[in-house]
mmCIF file of C-alpha atoms in Angstrom:
data_model
loop_
_atom_site.group_PDB
_atom_site.id
_atom_site.type_symbol
_atom_site.label_atom_id
_atom_site.label_comp_id
_atom_site.label_asym_id
_atom_site.label_seq_id
_atom_site.Cartn_x
_atom_site.Cartn_y
_atom_site.Cartn_z
ATOM 1 C CA MET A 1 -49.069 -19.239 -12.224
ATOM 2 C CA ALA A 2 -52.468 -18.605 -13.699
ATOM 3 C CA SER A 3 -55.431 -18.996 -11.344
ATOM 4 C CA VAL A 4 -56.274 -22.546 -12.499
ATOM 5 C CA SER A 5 -52.741 -23.738 -11.792
ATOM 6 C CA SER A 6 -52.611 -21.844 -8.501
ATOM 7 C CA GLU A 7 -55.845 -23.599 -7.379
ATOM 8 C CA SER A 8 -54.380 -26.971 -8.355
ATOM 9 C CA LEU A 9 -51.150 -26.221 -6.418
ATOM 10 C CA ALA A 10 -53.200 -25.284 -3.357
ATOM 11 C CA LYS A 11 -55.084 -28.573 -3.571
ATOM 12 C CA ALA A 12 -51.801 -30.517 -3.888
ATOM 13 C CA LEU A 13 -50.328 -28.753 -0.857
ATOM 14 C CA GLU A 14 -53.470 -29.539 1.142
ATOM 15 C CA PHE A 15 -53.202 -33.188 0.047
ATOM 16 C CA LEU A 16 -49.519 -33.379 0.956
ATOM 17 C CA GLU A 17 -49.732 -31.785 4.387
ATOM 18 C CA PRO A 18 -50.989 -34.769 6.327
ATOM 19 C CA LYS A 19 -48.097 -36.897 4.957
ATOM 20 C CA LEU A 20 -45.510 -34.429 6.271
ATOM 21 C CA ALA A 21 -45.950 -35.156 10.013
ATOM 22 C CA LEU A 22 -44.067 -38.426 9.691
ATOM 23 C CA ALA A 23 -42.132 -37.835 6.416
ATOM 24 C CA SER A 24 -38.471 -38.555 6.242
ATOM 25 C CA ILE A 25 -35.999 -36.729 3.930
ATOM 26 C CA GLU A 26 -36.554 -39.563 1.370
ATOM 27 C CA LEU A 27 -39.932 -38.146 0.402
ATOM 28 C CA PRO A 28 -38.675 -34.840 -1.009
ATOM 29 C CA LYS A 29 -35.692 -36.616 -2.567
ATOM 30 C CA GLU A 30 -38.176 -38.868 -4.470
ATOM 31 C CA LEU A 31 -40.249 -35.901 -5.483
ATOM 32 C CA PHE A 32 -37.187 -34.171 -6.882
ATOM 33 C CA ALA A 33 -36.299 -37.345 -8.756
ATOM 34 C CA VAL A 34 -39.756 -37.415 -10.378
ATOM 35 C CA LEU A 35 -39.322 -33.680 -11.186
ATOM 36 C CA GLU A 36 -36.146 -34.456 -13.096
ATOM 37 C CA VAL A 37 -37.986 -37.039 -15.125
ATOM 38 C CA LEU A 38 -40.883 -34.564 -15.917
ATOM 39 C CA ASP A 39 -38.390 -31.828 -16.875
ATOM 40 C CA ALA A 40 -36.669 -34.259 -19.307
ATOM 41 C CA ASN A 41 -39.858 -35.586 -20.904
ATOM 42 C CA ALA A 42 -42.177 -33.082 -22.642
ATOM 43 C CA GLY A 43 -44.417 -35.943 -23.797
ATOM 44 C CA LEU A 44 -45.015 -37.070 -20.207
ATOM 45 C CA ARG A 45 -45.868 -33.515 -19.113
ATOM 46 C CA ARG A 46 -48.354 -33.228 -21.988
ATOM 47 C CA ALA A 47 -49.965 -36.538 -21.090
ATOM 48 C CA LEU A 48 -50.373 -35.546 -17.413
ATOM 49 C CA THR A 49 -51.783 -32.133 -18.182
ATOM 50 C CA ASP A 50 -54.043 -33.166 -21.095
ATOM 51 C CA PRO A 51 -57.624 -32.339 -19.983
ATOM 52 C CA ALA A 52 -58.919 -34.874 -22.485
ATOM 53 C CA ARG A 53 -57.282 -37.819 -20.650
ATOM 54 C CA GLY A 54 -59.207 -39.246 -17.724
ATOM 55 C CA ASN A 55 -57.714 -39.493 -14.224
ATOM 56 C CA ALA A 56 -57.672 -43.252 -14.355
ATOM 57 C CA ASP A 57 -55.616 -43.144 -17.519
ATOM 58 C CA LYS A 58 -53.097 -40.714 -15.934
ATOM 59 C CA ALA A 59 -53.005 -42.788 -12.750
ATOM 60 C CA GLY A 60 -52.206 -45.822 -14.818
ATOM 61 C CA LEU A 61 -49.460 -44.025 -16.657
ATOM 62 C CA LEU A 62 -47.874 -42.944 -13.351
ATOM 63 C CA ALA A 63 -48.211 -46.363 -11.799
ATOM 64 C CA GLN A 64 -46.378 -47.881 -14.833
ATOM 65 C CA LEU A 65 -43.664 -45.261 -14.541
ATOM 66 C CA LEU A 66 -43.180 -44.937 -10.733
ATOM 67 C CA ARG A 67 -44.524 -48.054 -8.932
ATOM 68 C CA GLY A 68 -41.698 -49.827 -7.191
ATOM 69 C CA LYS A 69 -39.287 -46.894 -7.753
ATOM 70 C CA VAL A 70 -40.696 -44.387 -5.240
ATOM 71 C CA SER A 71 -42.789 -44.618 -2.045
ATOM 72 C CA ALA A 72 -46.546 -44.723 -2.111
ATOM 73 C CA ASP A 73 -46.641 -41.249 -0.652
ATOM 74 C CA ALA A 74 -44.530 -39.844 -3.489
ATOM 75 C CA GLU A 75 -46.610 -41.726 -6.070
ATOM 76 C CA ASP A 76 -49.874 -40.519 -4.562
ATOM 77 C CA THR A 77 -48.613 -36.982 -4.429
ATOM 78 C CA VAL A 78 -47.713 -36.926 -8.122
ATOM 79 C CA ALA A 79 -51.046 -38.615 -8.964
ATOM 80 C CA GLN A 80 -52.806 -35.825 -7.097
ATOM 81 C CA LEU A 81 -51.047 -33.264 -9.344
ATOM 82 C CA ALA A 82 -52.057 -35.172 -12.446
ATOM 83 C CA SER A 83 -55.680 -35.294 -11.363
ATOM 84 C CA THR A 84 -56.140 -31.521 -11.475
ATOM 85 C CA ARG A 85 -56.014 -28.874 -14.210
ATOM 86 C CA TRP A 86 -52.997 -26.863 -15.241
ATOM 87 C CA SER A 87 -52.661 -23.807 -17.407
ATOM 88 C CA SER A 88 -49.368 -24.975 -18.958
ATOM 89 C CA GLU A 89 -47.117 -28.035 -18.919
ATOM 90 C CA ARG A 90 -44.446 -26.090 -17.076
ATOM 91 C CA ASP A 91 -46.796 -25.391 -14.167
ATOM 92 C CA ILE A 92 -47.121 -28.995 -13.127
ATOM 93 C CA SER A 93 -43.326 -29.262 -12.880
ATOM 94 C CA ASP A 94 -43.117 -25.995 -10.968
ATOM 95 C CA ALA A 95 -45.807 -27.228 -8.608
ATOM 96 C CA LEU A 96 -43.921 -30.480 -7.961
ATOM 97 C CA GLU A 97 -40.801 -28.490 -7.112
ATOM 98 C CA THR A 98 -42.851 -26.407 -4.597
ATOM 99 C CA LEU A 99 -44.163 -29.631 -3.059
ATOM 100 C CA ALA A 100 -40.666 -31.059 -2.794
ATOM 101 C CA VAL A 101 -39.230 -27.941 -1.148
ATOM 102 C CA THR A 102 -42.195 -27.784 1.204
ATOM 103 C CA ALA A 103 -41.489 -31.375 2.192
ATOM 104 C CA VAL A 104 -37.819 -30.553 2.913
ATOM 105 C CA ALA A 105 -38.934 -27.615 5.108
ATOM 106 C CA ALA A 106 -41.433 -29.886 6.919
ATOM 107 C CA VAL A 107 -38.685 -32.363 7.718
ATOM 108 C CA ALA A 108 -36.527 -29.564 9.108
ATOM 109 C CA GLU A 109 -39.535 -28.409 11.134
ATOM 110 C CA GLN A 110 -40.247 -31.904 12.326
ATOM 111 C CA GLN A 111 -36.727 -32.368 13.561
ATOM 112 C CA ASN A 112 -36.177 -29.100 15.350
ATOM 113 C CA GLY A 113 -39.326 -26.985 15.143
ATOM 114 C CA ALA A 114 -38.942 -23.327 14.296
ATOM 115 C CA SER A 115 -35.150 -23.476 14.972
ATOM 116 C CA GLY A 116 -34.888 -26.231 12.297
ATOM 117 C CA LEU A 117 -36.574 -23.889 9.824
ATOM 118 C CA ASN A 118 -34.304 -20.993 10.889
ATOM 119 C CA LYS A 119 -31.197 -23.146 10.420
ATOM 120 C CA LEU A 120 -32.359 -24.155 6.975
ATOM 121 C CA GLU A 121 -32.977 -20.564 5.940
ATOM 122 C CA GLN A 122 -29.647 -19.451 7.354
ATOM 123 C CA ASP A 123 -27.739 -22.150 5.444
ATOM 124 C CA LEU A 124 -29.436 -21.227 2.203
ATOM 125 C CA PHE A 125 -28.707 -17.508 2.689
ATOM 126 C CA SER A 126 -25.078 -18.449 3.374
ATOM 127 C CA PHE A 127 -24.824 -20.341 0.097
ATOM 128 C CA ILE A 128 -26.400 -17.381 -1.847
ATOM 129 C CA GLU A 129 -24.028 -14.840 -0.244
ATOM 130 C CA VAL A 130 -20.886 -16.902 -0.954
ATOM 131 C CA VAL A 131 -21.782 -17.659 -4.556
ATOM 132 C CA ARG A 132 -23.035 -14.146 -5.473
ATOM 133 C CA GLY A 133 -19.788 -12.669 -4.146
ATOM 134 C CA ASN A 134 -17.536 -14.819 -6.266
ATOM 135 C CA HIS A 135 -17.720 -14.834 -10.102
ATOM 136 C CA GLU A 136 -15.351 -17.849 -10.362
ATOM 137 C CA LEU A 137 -17.733 -19.889 -8.231
ATOM 138 C CA GLN A 138 -20.690 -18.749 -10.298
ATOM 139 C CA ARG A 139 -18.995 -19.872 -13.543
ATOM 140 C CA ALA A 140 -17.988 -23.182 -11.937
ATOM 141 C CA LEU A 141 -21.518 -23.959 -10.719
ATOM 142 C CA ASP A 142 -23.146 -22.802 -14.033
ATOM 143 C CA ASP A 143 -20.724 -24.853 -16.236
ATOM 144 C CA ALA A 144 -22.997 -27.156 -18.226
ATOM 145 C CA GLN A 145 -20.020 -29.277 -19.175
ATOM 146 C CA ALA A 146 -18.840 -29.936 -15.618
ATOM 147 C CA PRO A 147 -19.911 -33.269 -13.952
ATOM 148 C CA VAL A 148 -22.951 -32.818 -11.708
ATOM 149 C CA GLU A 149 -21.291 -34.699 -8.825
ATOM 150 C CA ALA A 150 -18.295 -32.296 -8.953
ATOM 151 C CA LYS A 151 -20.597 -29.265 -8.922
ATOM 152 C CA ARG A 152 -22.573 -30.725 -6.008
ATOM 153 C CA ALA A 153 -19.441 -31.451 -3.975
ATOM 154 C CA LEU A 154 -18.159 -27.886 -4.591
ATOM 155 C CA ALA A 155 -21.494 -26.370 -3.557
ATOM 156 C CA LEU A 156 -21.662 -28.299 -0.298
ATOM 157 C CA LYS A 157 -18.128 -27.301 0.602
ATOM 158 C CA LEU A 158 -19.298 -23.628 0.530
ATOM 159 C CA VAL A 159 -21.606 -24.289 3.514
ATOM 160 C CA PRO A 160 -19.597 -26.790 5.575
ATOM 161 C CA ASN A 161 -22.010 -26.891 8.492
ATOM 162 C CA ALA A 162 -25.159 -27.161 6.473
ATOM 163 C CA SER A 163 -27.891 -29.359 7.875
ATOM 164 C CA GLN A 164 -29.093 -32.438 5.997
ATOM 165 C CA THR A 165 -32.175 -30.589 4.753
ATOM 166 C CA SER A 166 -30.033 -27.638 3.562
ATOM 167 C CA GLN A 167 -27.728 -30.045 1.684
ATOM 168 C CA VAL A 168 -30.720 -31.544 -0.170
ATOM 169 C CA LEU A 169 -31.921 -28.182 -1.437
ATOM 170 C CA ILE A 170 -28.461 -26.886 -2.291
ATOM 171 C CA SER A 171 -27.680 -30.088 -4.185
ATOM 172 C CA GLN A 172 -30.922 -29.903 -6.045
ATOM 173 C CA ALA A 173 -30.310 -26.277 -7.068
ATOM 174 C CA VAL A 174 -26.889 -27.201 -8.532
ATOM 175 C CA SER A 175 -27.764 -30.476 -10.148
ATOM 176 C CA ASN A 176 -31.138 -29.309 -11.692
ATOM 177 C CA PRO A 177 -31.321 -25.497 -11.749
ATOM 178 C CA ARG A 178 -34.187 -25.634 -14.242
ATOM 179 C CA GLY A 179 -33.080 -22.751 -16.379
ATOM 180 C CA LEU A 180 -31.978 -20.496 -13.457
ATOM 181 C CA LYS A 181 -28.632 -19.738 -11.823
ATOM 182 C CA PRO A 182 -28.245 -22.078 -8.739
ATOM 183 C CA ALA A 183 -28.116 -19.087 -6.372
ATOM 184 C CA ALA A 184 -31.353 -17.711 -7.908
ATOM 185 C CA LEU A 185 -33.089 -21.029 -7.443
ATOM 186 C CA VAL A 186 -31.895 -21.258 -3.855
ATOM 187 C CA GLY A 187 -33.413 -17.845 -3.382
ATOM 188 C CA ARG A 188 -36.702 -19.237 -4.514
ATOM 189 C CA PHE A 189 -36.314 -22.119 -2.004
ATOM 190 C CA VAL A 190 -35.750 -19.507 0.712
ATOM 191 C CA GLU A 191 -39.138 -17.907 -0.042
ATOM 192 C CA LEU A 192 -40.848 -21.338 0.303
ATOM 193 C CA VAL A 193 -39.054 -21.979 3.596
ATOM 194 C CA ALA A 194 -40.062 -18.470 4.827
ATOM 195 C CA LYS A 195 -43.684 -19.357 4.044
ATOM 196 C CA ARG A 196 -43.424 -22.466 6.146
ATOM 197 C CA GLN A 197 -41.917 -20.394 8.980
ATOM 198 C CA GLN A 198 -45.152 -18.347 9.026
ATOM 199 C CA ARG A 199 -46.851 -21.353 10.639
ATOM 200 C CA TRP A 200 -44.844 -20.485 13.797
ATOM 201 C CA ILE A 201 -45.942 -16.874 13.912
ATOM 202 C CA ALA A 202 -49.283 -15.626 15.116
ATOM 203 C CA SER A 203 -50.032 -12.081 13.882
ATOM 204 C CA VAL A 204 -52.592 -10.722 16.292
ATOM 205 C CA THR A 205 -54.463 -7.483 15.545
ATOM 206 C CA SER A 206 -56.662 -5.986 18.276
ATOM 207 C CA SER A 207 -58.653 -2.782 18.615
ATOM 208 C CA ILE A 208 -56.769 -1.754 21.748
ATOM 209 C CA GLU A 209 -53.451 -2.806 23.227
ATOM 210 C CA LEU A 210 -53.676 -6.129 25.079
ATOM 211 C CA SER A 211 -52.370 -6.504 28.649
ATOM 212 C CA GLU A 212 -49.596 -8.960 29.506
ATOM 213 C CA ALA A 213 -52.112 -11.254 31.143
ATOM 214 C CA GLN A 214 -54.376 -11.230 28.048
ATOM 215 C CA LEU A 215 -51.393 -11.892 25.751
ATOM 216 C CA SER A 216 -50.272 -14.782 28.015
ATOM 217 C CA ARG A 217 -53.764 -16.393 27.918
ATOM 218 C CA LEU A 218 -54.007 -15.859 24.216
ATOM 219 C CA GLU A 219 -50.562 -17.367 23.611
ATOM 220 C CA SER A 220 -51.397 -20.425 25.712
ATOM 221 C CA SER A 221 -54.662 -20.946 23.874
ATOM 222 C CA LEU A 222 -53.116 -20.562 20.443
ATOM 223 C CA ASN A 223 -50.225 -22.946 21.328
ATOM 224 C CA LYS A 224 -52.747 -25.568 22.471
ATOM 225 C CA LEU A 225 -54.836 -25.080 19.440
ATOM 226 C CA TYR A 226 -51.958 -25.426 16.929
ATOM 227 C CA GLY A 227 -49.856 -27.842 18.901
ATOM 228 C CA ARG A 228 -46.653 -25.764 18.706
ATOM 229 C CA GLN A 229 -44.985 -22.863 20.438
ATOM 230 C CA LEU A 230 -46.044 -19.785 18.412
ATOM 231 C CA LYS A 231 -44.394 -16.398 18.433
ATOM 232 C CA LEU A 232 -46.969 -13.596 18.834
ATOM 233 C CA ASN A 233 -46.671 -10.420 16.757
ATOM 234 C CA THR A 234 -49.178 -7.868 17.937
ATOM 235 C CA THR A 235 -50.573 -4.680 16.414
ATOM 236 C CA THR A 236 -53.544 -2.440 17.183
ATOM 237 C CA ASP A 237 -56.283 -1.221 14.810
ATOM 238 C CA PRO A 238 -59.009 0.901 16.334
ATOM 239 C CA SER A 239 -61.201 0.334 13.197
ATOM 240 C CA LEU A 240 -61.885 -3.250 14.452
ATOM 241 C CA VAL A 241 -63.975 -1.666 17.222
ATOM 242 C CA GLY A 242 -63.482 -4.740 19.471
ATOM 243 C CA GLY A 243 -62.291 -8.345 19.350
ATOM 244 C CA LEU A 244 -59.275 -9.821 17.542
ATOM 245 C CA VAL A 245 -58.018 -10.898 14.159
ATOM 246 C CA VAL A 246 -55.434 -13.679 14.352
ATOM 247 C CA LYS A 247 -53.437 -14.912 11.372
ATOM 248 C CA VAL A 248 -51.305 -18.086 11.542
ATOM 249 C CA GLY A 249 -49.752 -19.041 8.213
ATOM 250 C CA ASP A 250 -52.574 -18.935 5.585
ATOM 251 C CA GLU A 251 -55.272 -19.350 8.281
ATOM 252 C CA VAL A 252 -57.150 -16.202 9.464
ATOM 253 C CA VAL A 253 -59.533 -16.128 12.401
ATOM 254 C CA ASP A 254 -61.503 -12.867 12.404
ATOM 255 C CA ALA A 255 -63.328 -12.378 15.694
ATOM 256 C CA SER A 256 -63.593 -8.607 15.494
ATOM 257 C CA VAL A 257 -66.740 -6.596 15.992
ATOM 258 C CA ALA A 258 -66.186 -4.868 12.624
ATOM 259 C CA SER A 259 -66.230 -8.259 10.958
ATOM 260 C CA ARG A 260 -69.469 -9.236 12.588
ATOM 261 C CA VAL A 261 -71.039 -5.858 11.663
ATOM 262 C CA ALA A 262 -69.948 -6.362 8.062
ATOM 263 C CA GLU A 263 -71.499 -9.882 8.006
ATOM 264 C CA LEU A 264 -74.738 -8.498 9.392
ATOM 265 C CA ARG A 265 -74.859 -5.762 6.705
ATOM 266 C CA ARG A 266 -74.286 -8.372 3.971
ATOM 267 C CA ALA A 267 -77.123 -10.464 5.440
ATOM 268 C CA LEU A 268 -79.472 -7.544 5.470
ATOM 269 C CA ALA A 269 -78.513 -6.532 1.930
ATOM 270 C CA SER A 270 -79.306 -10.020 0.619
#
């Protein structure tokens, strides 16, 4: 995505996040359903990405199209996408797909924490391995003439112990691959799930190796701050001089001496 679209996607993800704490699997299903409508309607995509149309006009168009057919959360999420700028019509559809997959991952996370995300990732990997190792399966799942329900049923049989969230993503990849091979699209879903998993990992860089007691106190503090049991990955970097740099997901807390010195230098230079 170009920078304009990437910024709009970031805003949409930020908008969606508060809704994910209590979201059910129905939310991503609804978002995928709207995605299918967008993919099938170039005129609608143009209308929603036209910078000359006002947000109220776009909101009215969406209300006419979606109200009563999807939840308020789903409608608001799509409206948020339409209220921002996009470099291309395709980008708004790709962004909606990202939001839907993120919502699926959040449901898995909500149900079983990090283990739920691990299970989701493992199921998706299992599907990819089975399909890529069998050319007959690839042809059957890629067959444009085959009924979607038949392909979906076949795909789910390949991962018999798949979780509900895994089934949603596998079904989506088979029924609406969006120009990709189903296994390739599932691979893209894995990347998004892996990004969600980073929320459960705290990457800690310190100038010297931390003691067990220090690590224990740090882990306890981070768990309390983020409200979940984080896994600590630690490294040392003498160039930090002192202090710590902690990264959890996309959030970075730089409490190093090197960072403070750099800030002081910038202040003096200005």
